[in-house]
Short mmCIF file of C-alpha atoms and ligand atoms in Angstrom, two decimals:
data_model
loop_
_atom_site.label_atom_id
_atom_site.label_comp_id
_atom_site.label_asym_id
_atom_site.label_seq_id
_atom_site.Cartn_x
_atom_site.Cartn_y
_atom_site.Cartn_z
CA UNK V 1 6.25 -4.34 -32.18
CA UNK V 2 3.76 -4.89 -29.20
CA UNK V 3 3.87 -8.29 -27.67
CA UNK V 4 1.19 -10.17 -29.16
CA UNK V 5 0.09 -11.33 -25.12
CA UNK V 6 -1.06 -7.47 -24.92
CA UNK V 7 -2.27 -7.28 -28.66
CA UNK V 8 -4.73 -9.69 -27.31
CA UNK V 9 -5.22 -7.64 -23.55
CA UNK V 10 -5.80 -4.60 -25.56
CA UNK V 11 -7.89 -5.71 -28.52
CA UNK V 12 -10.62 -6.49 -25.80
CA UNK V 13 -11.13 -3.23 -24.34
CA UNK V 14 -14.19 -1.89 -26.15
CA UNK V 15 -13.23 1.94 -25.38
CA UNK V 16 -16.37 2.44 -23.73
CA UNK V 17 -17.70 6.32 -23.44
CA UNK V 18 -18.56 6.19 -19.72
CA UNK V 19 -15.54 4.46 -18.60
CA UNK V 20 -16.29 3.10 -14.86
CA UNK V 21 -12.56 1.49 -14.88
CA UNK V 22 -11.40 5.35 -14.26
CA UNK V 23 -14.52 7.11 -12.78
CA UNK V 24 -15.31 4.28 -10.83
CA UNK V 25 -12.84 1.86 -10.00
CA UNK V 26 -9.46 3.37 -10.39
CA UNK V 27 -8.73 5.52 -6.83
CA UNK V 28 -6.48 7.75 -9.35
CA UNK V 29 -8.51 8.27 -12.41
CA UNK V 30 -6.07 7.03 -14.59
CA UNK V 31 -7.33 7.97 -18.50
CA UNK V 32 -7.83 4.03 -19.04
CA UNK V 33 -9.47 3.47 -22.32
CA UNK V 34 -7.18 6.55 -23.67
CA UNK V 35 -4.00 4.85 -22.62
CA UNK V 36 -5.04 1.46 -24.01
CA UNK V 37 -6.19 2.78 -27.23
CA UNK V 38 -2.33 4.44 -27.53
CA UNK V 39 -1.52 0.92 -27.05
CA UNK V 40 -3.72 -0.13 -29.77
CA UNK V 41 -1.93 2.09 -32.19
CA UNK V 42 0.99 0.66 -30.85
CA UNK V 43 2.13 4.33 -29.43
CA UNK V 44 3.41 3.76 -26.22
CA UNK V 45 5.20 7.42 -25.51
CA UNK V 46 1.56 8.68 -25.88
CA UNK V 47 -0.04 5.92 -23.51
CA UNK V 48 3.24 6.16 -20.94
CA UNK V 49 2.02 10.27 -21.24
CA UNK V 50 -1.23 9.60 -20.70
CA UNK V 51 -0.78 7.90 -17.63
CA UNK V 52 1.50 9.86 -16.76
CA UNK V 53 -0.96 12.69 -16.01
CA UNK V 54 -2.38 11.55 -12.90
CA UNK V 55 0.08 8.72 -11.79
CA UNK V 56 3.75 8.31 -11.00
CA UNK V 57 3.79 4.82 -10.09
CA UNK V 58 2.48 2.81 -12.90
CA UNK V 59 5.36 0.02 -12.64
CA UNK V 60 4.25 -0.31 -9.21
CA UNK V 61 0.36 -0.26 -9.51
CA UNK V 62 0.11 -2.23 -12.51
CA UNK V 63 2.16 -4.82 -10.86
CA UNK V 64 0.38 -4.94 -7.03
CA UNK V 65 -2.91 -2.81 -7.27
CA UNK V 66 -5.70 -4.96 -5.94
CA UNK V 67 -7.04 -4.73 -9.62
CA UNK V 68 -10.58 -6.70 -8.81
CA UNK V 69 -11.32 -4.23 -6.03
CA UNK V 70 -10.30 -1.42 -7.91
CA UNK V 71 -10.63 -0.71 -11.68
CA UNK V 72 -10.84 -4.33 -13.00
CA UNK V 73 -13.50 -4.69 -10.66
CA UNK V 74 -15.62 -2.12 -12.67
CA UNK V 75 -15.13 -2.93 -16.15
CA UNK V 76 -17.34 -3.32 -17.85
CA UNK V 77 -16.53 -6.09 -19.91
CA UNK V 78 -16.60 -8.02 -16.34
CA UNK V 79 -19.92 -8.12 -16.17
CA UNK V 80 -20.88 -11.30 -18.44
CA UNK V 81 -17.07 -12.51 -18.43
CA UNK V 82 -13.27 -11.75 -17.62
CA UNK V 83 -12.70 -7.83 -17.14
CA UNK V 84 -10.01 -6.27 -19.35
CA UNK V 85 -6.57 -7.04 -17.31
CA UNK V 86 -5.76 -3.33 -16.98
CA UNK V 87 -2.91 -4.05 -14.41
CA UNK V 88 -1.03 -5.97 -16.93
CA UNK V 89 -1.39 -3.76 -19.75
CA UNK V 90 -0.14 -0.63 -17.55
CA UNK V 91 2.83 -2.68 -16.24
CA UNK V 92 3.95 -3.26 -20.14
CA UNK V 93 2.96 0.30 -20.60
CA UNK V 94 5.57 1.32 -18.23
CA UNK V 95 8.56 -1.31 -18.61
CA UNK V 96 8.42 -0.66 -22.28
CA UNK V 97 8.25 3.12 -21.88
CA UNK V 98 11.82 2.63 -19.19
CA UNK V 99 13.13 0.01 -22.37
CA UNK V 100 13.44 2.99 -24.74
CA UNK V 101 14.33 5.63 -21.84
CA UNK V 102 11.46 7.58 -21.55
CA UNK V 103 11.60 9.59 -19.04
CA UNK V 104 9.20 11.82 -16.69
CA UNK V 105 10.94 15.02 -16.89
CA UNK V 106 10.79 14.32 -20.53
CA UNK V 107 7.30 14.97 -20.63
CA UNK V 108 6.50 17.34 -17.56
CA UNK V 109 7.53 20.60 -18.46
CA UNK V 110 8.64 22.17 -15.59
CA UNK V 111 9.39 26.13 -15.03
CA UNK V 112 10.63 26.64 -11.58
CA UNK V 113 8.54 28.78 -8.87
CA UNK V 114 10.15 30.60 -5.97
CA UNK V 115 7.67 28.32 -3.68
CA UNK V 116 9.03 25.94 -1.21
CA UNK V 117 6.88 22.83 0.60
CA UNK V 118 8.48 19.82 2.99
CA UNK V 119 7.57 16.66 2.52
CA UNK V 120 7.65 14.51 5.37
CA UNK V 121 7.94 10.38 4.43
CA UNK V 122 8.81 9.25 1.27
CA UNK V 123 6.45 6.25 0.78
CA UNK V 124 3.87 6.52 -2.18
CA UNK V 125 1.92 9.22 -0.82
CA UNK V 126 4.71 11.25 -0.21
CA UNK V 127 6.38 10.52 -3.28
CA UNK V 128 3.46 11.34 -5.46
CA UNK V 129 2.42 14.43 -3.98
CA UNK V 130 6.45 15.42 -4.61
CA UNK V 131 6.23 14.75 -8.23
CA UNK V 132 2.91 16.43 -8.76
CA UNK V 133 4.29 19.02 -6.94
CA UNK V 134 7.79 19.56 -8.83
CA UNK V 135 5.44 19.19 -12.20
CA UNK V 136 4.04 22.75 -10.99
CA UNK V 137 7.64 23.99 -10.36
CA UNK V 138 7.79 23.83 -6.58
CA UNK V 139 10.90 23.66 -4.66
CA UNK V 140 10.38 20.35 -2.90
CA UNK V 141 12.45 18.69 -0.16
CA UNK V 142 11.45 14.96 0.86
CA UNK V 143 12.77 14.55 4.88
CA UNK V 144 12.57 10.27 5.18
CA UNK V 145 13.78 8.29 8.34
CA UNK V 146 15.91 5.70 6.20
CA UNK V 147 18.44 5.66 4.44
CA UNK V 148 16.06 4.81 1.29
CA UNK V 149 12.17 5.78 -0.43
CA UNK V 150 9.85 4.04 -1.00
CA UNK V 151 8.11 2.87 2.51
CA UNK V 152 6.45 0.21 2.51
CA UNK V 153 7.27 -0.57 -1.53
CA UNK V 154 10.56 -1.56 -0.18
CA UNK V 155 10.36 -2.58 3.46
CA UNK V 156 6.94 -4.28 3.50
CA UNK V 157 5.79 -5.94 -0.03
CA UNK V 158 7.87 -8.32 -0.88
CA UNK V 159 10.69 -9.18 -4.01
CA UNK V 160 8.63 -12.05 -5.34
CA UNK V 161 5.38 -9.53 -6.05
CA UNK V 162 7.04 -6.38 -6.38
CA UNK V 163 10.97 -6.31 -7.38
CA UNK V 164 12.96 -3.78 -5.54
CA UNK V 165 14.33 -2.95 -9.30
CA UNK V 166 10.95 -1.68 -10.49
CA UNK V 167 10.51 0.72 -7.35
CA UNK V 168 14.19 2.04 -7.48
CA UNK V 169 13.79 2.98 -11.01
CA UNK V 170 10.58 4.63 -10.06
CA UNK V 171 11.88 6.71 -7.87
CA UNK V 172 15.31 8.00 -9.53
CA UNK V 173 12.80 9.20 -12.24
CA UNK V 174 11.05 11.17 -9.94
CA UNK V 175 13.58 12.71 -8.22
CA UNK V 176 14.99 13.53 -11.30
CA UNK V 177 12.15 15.99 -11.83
CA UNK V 178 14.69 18.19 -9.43
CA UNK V 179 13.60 16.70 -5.61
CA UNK V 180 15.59 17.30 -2.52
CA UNK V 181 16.18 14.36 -0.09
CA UNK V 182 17.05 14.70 3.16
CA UNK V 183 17.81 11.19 4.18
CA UNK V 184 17.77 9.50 8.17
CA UNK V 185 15.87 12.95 9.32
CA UNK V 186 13.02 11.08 11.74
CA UNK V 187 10.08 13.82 12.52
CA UNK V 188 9.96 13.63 16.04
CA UNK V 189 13.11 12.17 16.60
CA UNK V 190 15.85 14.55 14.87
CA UNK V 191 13.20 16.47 12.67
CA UNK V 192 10.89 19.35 14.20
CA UNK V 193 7.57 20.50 12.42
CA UNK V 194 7.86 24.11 14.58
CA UNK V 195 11.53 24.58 12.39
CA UNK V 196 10.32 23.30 9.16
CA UNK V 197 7.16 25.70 9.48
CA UNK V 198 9.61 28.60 9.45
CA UNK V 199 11.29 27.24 6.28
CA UNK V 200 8.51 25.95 4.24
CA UNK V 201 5.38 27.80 2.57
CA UNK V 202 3.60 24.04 3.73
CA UNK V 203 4.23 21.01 4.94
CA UNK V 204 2.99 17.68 3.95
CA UNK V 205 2.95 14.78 6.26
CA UNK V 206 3.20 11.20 4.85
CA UNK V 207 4.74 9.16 7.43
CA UNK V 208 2.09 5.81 7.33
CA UNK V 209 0.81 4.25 10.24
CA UNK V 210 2.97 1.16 10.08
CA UNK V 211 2.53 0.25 14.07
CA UNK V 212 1.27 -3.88 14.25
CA UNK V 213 -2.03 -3.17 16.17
CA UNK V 214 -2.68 -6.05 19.29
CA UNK V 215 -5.31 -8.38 19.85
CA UNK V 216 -5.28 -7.83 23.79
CA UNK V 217 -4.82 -11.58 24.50
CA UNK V 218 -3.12 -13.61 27.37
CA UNK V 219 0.03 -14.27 26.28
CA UNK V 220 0.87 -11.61 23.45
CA UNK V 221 3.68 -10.07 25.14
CA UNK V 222 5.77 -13.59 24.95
CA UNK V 223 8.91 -14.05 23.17
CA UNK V 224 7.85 -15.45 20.20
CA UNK V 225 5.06 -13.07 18.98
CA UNK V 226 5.57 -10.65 16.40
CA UNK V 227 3.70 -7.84 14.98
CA UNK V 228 3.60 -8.22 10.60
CA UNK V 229 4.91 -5.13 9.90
CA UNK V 230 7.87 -4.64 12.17
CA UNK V 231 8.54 -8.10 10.81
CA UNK V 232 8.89 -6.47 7.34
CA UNK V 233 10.05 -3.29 7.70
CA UNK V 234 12.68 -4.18 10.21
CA UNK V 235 13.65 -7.23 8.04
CA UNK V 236 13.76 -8.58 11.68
CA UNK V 237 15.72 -12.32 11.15
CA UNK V 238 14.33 -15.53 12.64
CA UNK V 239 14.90 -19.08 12.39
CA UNK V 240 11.85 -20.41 10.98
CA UNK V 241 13.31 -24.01 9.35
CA UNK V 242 11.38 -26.64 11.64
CA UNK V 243 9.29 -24.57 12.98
CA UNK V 244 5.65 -24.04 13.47
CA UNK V 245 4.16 -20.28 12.61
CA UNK V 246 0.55 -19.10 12.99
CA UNK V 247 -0.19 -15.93 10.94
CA UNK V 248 -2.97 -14.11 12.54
CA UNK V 249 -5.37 -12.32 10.17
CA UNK V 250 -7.20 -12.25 6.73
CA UNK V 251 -5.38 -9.67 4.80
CA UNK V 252 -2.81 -8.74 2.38
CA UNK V 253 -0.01 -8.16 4.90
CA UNK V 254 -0.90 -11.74 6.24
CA UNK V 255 -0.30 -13.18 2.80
CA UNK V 256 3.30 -11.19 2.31
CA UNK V 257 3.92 -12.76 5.93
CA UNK V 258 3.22 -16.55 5.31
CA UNK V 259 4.47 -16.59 1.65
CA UNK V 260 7.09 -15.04 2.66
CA UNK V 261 8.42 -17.22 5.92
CA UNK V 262 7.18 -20.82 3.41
CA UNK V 263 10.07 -19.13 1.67
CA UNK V 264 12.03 -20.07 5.09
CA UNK V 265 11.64 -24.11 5.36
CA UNK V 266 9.35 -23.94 8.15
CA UNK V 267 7.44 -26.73 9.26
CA UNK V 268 4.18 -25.00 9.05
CA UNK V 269 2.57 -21.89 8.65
CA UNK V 270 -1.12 -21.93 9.21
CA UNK V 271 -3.20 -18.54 8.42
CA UNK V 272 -5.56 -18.24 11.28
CA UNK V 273 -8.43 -16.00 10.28
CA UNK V 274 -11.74 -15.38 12.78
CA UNK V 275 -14.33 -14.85 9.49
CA UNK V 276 -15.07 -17.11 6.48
CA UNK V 277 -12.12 -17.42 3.38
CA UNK V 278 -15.24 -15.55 1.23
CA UNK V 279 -14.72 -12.62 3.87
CA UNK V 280 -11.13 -12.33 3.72
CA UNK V 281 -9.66 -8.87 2.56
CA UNK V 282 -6.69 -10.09 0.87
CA UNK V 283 -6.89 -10.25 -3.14
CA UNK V 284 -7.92 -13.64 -3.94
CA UNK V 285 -4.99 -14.63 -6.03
CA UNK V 286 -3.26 -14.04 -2.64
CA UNK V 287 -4.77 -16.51 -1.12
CA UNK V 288 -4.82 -18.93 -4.48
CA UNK V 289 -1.18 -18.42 -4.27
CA UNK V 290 -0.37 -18.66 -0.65
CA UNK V 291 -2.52 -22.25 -1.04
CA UNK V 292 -0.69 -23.40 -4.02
CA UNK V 293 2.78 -23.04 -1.93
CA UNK V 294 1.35 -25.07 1.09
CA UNK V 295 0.35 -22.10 3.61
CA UNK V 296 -2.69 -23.80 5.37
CA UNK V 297 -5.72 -21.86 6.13
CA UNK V 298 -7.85 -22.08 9.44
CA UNK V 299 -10.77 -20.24 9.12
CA UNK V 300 -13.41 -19.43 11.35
CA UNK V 301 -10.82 -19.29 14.45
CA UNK V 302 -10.17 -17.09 17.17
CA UNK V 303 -7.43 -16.88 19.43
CA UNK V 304 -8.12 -17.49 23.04
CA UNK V 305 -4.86 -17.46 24.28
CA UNK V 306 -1.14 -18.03 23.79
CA UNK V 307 0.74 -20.55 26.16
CA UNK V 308 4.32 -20.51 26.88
CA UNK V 309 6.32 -19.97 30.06
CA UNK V 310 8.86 -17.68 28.71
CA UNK V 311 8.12 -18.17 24.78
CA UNK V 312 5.04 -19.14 22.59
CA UNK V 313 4.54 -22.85 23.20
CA UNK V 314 0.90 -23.61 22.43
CA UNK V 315 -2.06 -21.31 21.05
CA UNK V 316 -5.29 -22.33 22.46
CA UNK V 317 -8.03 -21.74 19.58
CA UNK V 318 -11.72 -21.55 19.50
CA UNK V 319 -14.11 -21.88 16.83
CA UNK V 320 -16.41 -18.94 15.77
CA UNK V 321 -19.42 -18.87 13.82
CA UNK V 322 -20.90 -16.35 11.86
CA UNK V 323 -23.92 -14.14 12.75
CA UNK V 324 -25.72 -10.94 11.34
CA UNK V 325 -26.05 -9.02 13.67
CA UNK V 326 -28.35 -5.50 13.22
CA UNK V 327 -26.08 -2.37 12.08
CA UNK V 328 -23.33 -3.81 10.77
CA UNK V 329 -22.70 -4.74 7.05
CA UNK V 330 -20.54 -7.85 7.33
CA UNK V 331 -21.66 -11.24 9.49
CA UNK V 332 -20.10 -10.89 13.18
CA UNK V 333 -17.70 -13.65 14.34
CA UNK V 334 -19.23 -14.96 17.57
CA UNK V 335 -17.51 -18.06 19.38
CA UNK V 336 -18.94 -20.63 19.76
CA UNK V 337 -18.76 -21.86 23.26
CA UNK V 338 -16.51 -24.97 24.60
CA UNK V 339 -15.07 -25.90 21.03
CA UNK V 340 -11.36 -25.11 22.25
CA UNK V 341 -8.56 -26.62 21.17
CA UNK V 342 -4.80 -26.42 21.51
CA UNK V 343 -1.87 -26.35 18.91
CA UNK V 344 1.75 -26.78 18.99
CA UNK V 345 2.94 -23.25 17.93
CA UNK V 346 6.83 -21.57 17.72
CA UNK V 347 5.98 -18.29 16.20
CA UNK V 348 2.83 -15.95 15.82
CA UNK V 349 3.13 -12.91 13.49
CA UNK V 350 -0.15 -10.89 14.25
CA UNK V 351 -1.63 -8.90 11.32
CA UNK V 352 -4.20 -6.84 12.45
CA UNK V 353 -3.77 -3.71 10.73
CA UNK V 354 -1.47 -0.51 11.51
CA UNK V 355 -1.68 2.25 13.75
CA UNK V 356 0.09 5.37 13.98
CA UNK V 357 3.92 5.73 15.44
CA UNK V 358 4.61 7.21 18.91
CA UNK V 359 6.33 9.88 17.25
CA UNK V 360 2.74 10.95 15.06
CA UNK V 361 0.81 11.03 18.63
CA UNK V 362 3.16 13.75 20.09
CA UNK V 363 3.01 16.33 17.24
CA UNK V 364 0.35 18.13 19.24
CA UNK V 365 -2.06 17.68 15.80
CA UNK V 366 -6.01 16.40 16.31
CA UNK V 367 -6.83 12.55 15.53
CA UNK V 368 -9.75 11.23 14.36
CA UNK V 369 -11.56 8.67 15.68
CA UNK V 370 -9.77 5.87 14.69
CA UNK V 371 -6.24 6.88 15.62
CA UNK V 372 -5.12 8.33 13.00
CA UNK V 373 -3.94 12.36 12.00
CA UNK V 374 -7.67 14.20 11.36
CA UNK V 375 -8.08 16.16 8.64
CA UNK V 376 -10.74 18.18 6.35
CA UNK V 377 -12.03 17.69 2.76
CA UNK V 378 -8.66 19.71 1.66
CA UNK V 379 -6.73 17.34 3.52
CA UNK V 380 -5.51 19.84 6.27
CA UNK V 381 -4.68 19.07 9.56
CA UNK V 382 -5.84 21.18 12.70
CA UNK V 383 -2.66 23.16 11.72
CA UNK V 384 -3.66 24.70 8.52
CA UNK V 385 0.11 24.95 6.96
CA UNK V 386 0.01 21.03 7.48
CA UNK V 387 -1.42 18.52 5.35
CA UNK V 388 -2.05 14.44 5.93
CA UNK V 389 -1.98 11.95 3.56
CA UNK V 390 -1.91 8.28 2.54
CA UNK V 391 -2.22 5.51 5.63
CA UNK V 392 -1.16 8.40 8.41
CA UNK V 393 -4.42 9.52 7.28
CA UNK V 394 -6.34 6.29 7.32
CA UNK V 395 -6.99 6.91 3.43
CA UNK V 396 -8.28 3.63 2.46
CA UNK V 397 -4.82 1.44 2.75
CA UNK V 398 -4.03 0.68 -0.92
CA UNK V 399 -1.09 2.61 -2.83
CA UNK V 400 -3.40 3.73 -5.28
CA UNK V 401 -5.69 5.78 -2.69
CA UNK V 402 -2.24 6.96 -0.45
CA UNK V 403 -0.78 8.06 -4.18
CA UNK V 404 -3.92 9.25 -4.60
CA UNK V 405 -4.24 11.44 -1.81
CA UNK V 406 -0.28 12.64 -2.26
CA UNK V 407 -1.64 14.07 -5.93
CA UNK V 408 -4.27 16.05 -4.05
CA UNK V 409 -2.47 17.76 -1.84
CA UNK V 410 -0.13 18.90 -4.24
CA UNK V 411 -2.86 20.36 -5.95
CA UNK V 412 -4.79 22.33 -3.13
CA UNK V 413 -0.99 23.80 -2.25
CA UNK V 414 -1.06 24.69 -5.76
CA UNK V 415 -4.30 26.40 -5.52
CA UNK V 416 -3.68 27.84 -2.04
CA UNK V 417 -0.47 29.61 -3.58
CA UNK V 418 -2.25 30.95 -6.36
CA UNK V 419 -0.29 29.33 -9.17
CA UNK V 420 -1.61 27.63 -11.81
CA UNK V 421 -1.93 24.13 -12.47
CA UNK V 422 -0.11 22.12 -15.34
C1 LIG G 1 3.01 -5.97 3.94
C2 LIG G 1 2.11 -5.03 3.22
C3 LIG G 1 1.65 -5.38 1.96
C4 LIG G 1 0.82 -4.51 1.25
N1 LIG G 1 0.42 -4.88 0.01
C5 LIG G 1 -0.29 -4.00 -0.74
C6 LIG G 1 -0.65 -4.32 -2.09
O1 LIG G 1 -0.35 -5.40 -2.59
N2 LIG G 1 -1.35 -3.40 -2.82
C7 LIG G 1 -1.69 -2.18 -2.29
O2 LIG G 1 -2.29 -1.37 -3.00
N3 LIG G 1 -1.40 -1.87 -1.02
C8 LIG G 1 -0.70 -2.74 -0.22
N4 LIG G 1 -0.37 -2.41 1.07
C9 LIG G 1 -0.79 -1.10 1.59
C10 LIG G 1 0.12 0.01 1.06
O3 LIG G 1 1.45 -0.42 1.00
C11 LIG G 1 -0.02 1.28 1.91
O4 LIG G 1 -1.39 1.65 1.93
C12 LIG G 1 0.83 2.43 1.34
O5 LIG G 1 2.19 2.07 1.28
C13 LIG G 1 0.67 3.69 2.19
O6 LIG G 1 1.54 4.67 1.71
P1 LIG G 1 2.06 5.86 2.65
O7 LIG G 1 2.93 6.70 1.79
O8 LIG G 1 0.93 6.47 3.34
O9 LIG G 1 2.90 5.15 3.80
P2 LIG G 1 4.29 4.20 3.80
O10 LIG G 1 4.32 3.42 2.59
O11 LIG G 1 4.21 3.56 5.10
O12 LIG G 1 5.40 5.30 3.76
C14 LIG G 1 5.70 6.10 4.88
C15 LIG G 1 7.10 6.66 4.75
O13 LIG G 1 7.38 7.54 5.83
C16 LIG G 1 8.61 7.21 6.45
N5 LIG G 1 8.51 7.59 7.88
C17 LIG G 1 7.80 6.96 8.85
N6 LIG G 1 7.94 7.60 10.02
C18 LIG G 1 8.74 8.67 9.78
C19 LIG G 1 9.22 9.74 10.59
N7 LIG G 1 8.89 9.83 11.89
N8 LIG G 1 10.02 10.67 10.02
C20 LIG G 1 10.37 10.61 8.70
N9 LIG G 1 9.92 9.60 7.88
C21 LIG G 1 9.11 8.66 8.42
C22 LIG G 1 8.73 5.71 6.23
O14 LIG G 1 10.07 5.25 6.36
C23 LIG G 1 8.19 5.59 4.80
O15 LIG G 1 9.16 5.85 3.84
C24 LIG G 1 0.43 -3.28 1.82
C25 LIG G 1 0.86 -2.94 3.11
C26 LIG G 1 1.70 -3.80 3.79
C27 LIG G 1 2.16 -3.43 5.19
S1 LIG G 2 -14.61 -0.53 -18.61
FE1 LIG G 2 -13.26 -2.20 -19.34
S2 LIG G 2 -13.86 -2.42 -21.50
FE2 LIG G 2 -14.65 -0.41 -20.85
S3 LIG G 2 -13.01 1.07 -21.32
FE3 LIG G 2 -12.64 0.42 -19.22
S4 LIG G 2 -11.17 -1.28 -19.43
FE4 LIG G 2 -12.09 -0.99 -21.49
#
């Protein structure tokens, strides 16, 4: 019996022919108005199979895919009202389908191959390209620097919008499909490409690029300042109660950072943010959210500089306005001249993006211009028995795209062994 919540989600998709939600908006192609439909006929093996064709991480993506930017952002039935909440109906999809024990190897039909390919990082690129991989009867062996998968669905987004529960089970389903893990092997550190390139017929590197990125500021090397992600990852403990945090940037790893120290009993956390809220990349239910819970928002501010003798004391700010300038898509933050001011300030957790680990820059492969690992339309590397993926990559930053990305390179290895594709 479906829930009548999603009888309701479901009954609204009109099945369209040309399907933008999957062409369009979904980074994996997911079979949208196929799976629903299952729904419809209240089949949820077939919709958990559909999915299942070009995605391994439904209970993730459903639950923390930036849905308006990606496929709910190109239905069509969001063009003279609400779009079709797709992410809600795939999450049911795929807790119901774990409620009666379906599993993956269940429905891949695997036939073992002789073929052998490393996977370097278990995170969602690296995990989906495994899976794909396995599907096809590969030998595959994940090599990942903890003691746990998952990357950044366990160390970075946090319990309250993804649980920990949901991306364990995940996992143990796709290792199930017959993966090797080599757990606390760090490439670089106690893990060599040049001896996995003996062992392997290819090698798949999936490691993120999880380094904070700086500002260059006066004052960003005092005690005090953070960078978001090693904040995360490193579950790095601070007494925030009484205390008074800036968050500096606009996007989602902001949000995870302020909702998540509120959680703390500070005695503020203000989001400072250079552009205008309408310019913010984080999903706007993030910042809805992140609002309701009494995160304050200072927009149109840049940081001058941070005060302190030994630690952050003060954060001088000054007010930008926004200007179009020629070239460039989005309005410029300029500032605007003597409109500084100073704040009391304990804590400042930058989040400006990543960028690649020290360990990524001395593999002796080409970067791109941005930073991070260059590679071709196949996803190859300058080393042609290497392949790239996911955020190492600079694919795009979502799960979606880095799964996305994982599923491709399982399929050019496929094609460049000469087996063929399930
Ligand atoms: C706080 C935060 C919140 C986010 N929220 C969202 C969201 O809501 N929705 C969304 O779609 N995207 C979100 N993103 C982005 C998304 O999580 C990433 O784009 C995605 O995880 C990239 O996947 P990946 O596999 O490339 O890298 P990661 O997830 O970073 O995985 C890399 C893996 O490689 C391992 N590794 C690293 N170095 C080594 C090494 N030297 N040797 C061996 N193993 C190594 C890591 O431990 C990890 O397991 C968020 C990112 C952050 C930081
Ligand atoms: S675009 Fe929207 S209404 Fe059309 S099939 Fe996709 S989800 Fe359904």
């Amino acid at each position: 019996m479906i829930d009548k919540n999603i009888t309701e989600k479901v009954e609204y998709c009109l099945n369209c022919k040309v399907k933008p939600c999957s062409n369009k908006g979904c980074p994996l192609e997911n079979d949208i108005p196929n799976f629903i439909k299952a729904v419809k006929e209240n089949d949820i093996k077939k919709a958990y199979e559909i999915l299942s064709e070009t995605t391994v991480l439904p209970g993730v993506c459903g639950r923390i895919c930036p849905h308006m930017k990606q496929c709910q952002g190109s239905c069509v039935r969001g063009i003279k009202g609400n779009p079709v909440e797709i992410g809600k109906i795939e999450k049911y999809v795929y807790d119901t389908a774990k409620e009666n024990g379906i599993k993956l190897k269940d429905i891949y039909n695997i036939k073992p191959n002789n073929k052998k390919v490393a996977v370097i990082g278990g995170g969602p690129a690296g995990l989906t390209c495994s899976a794909f991989l396995a599907k096809n009867g590969v030998n595959v062996t994940i090599y990942e620097q903890y003691n746990y998968l998952g990357g950044i669905l366990m160390h970075g987004i946090p319990e309250f919008r993804l649980p920990k529960e949901i991306v364990k089970k995940t996992i143990n389903d796709i290792l199930d499909l017959g993966i090797n893990v080599e757990y606390n092997k760090k490439l670089g550190v106690n893990l060599k490409l040049e001896e996995l390139k003996t062992e392997y017929d290819y090698i798949f590197l999936a490691i993120g690029a999880n380094k904070s990125a700086k500002m260059g500021v006066q004052g960003e090397n005092l005690e005090g300042v953070y960078g978001g992600n090693e904040l995360l990852e490193h579950d790095i403990k601070i007494d925030f109660r009484n205390k008074n945090v800036a968050v500096i940037g606009g996007g989602n790893v902001a949000m995870d950072c302020a909702r998540t120290i509120k959680r703390q009993n500070p005695k503020s956390v203000k989001v400072i943010y250079r552009r205008a809220e309408e310019q913010m990349p984080a999903e706007k239910k993030e910042i809805e959210d992140a609002k309701k819970e009494g995160i304050e928002f200072l927009f149109q501010n840049n940081i001058a500089k941070i005060i302190g003798k030994e630690k952050v004391e003060k954060v001088e700010l000054i007010k930008t306005e926004l200007i179009q300038k020629e070239g460039e898509k989005r309005l410029v933050p300029v500032n605007i001249e003597n409109s500084n001011y100073l704040i009391d300030i304990d804590y400042i957790i930058m989040t400006l993006g990543g960028t690649v680990s020290d360990e990524t820059l001395e593999l002796g492969l080409t970067l791109n211009k941005w930073g991070n690992i260059l590679i071709d339309e196949n996803y190859q590397t300058s080393d042609k028995q290497i392949f790239a993926g996911g955020d190492l990559a600079g694919v795009k930053g979502t799960v979606a795209w880095a799964a996305r990305s994982g599923r491709d390179v399982a399929e050019n290895i496929i094609r460049k062994m000469g087996l063929t594709k399930i």
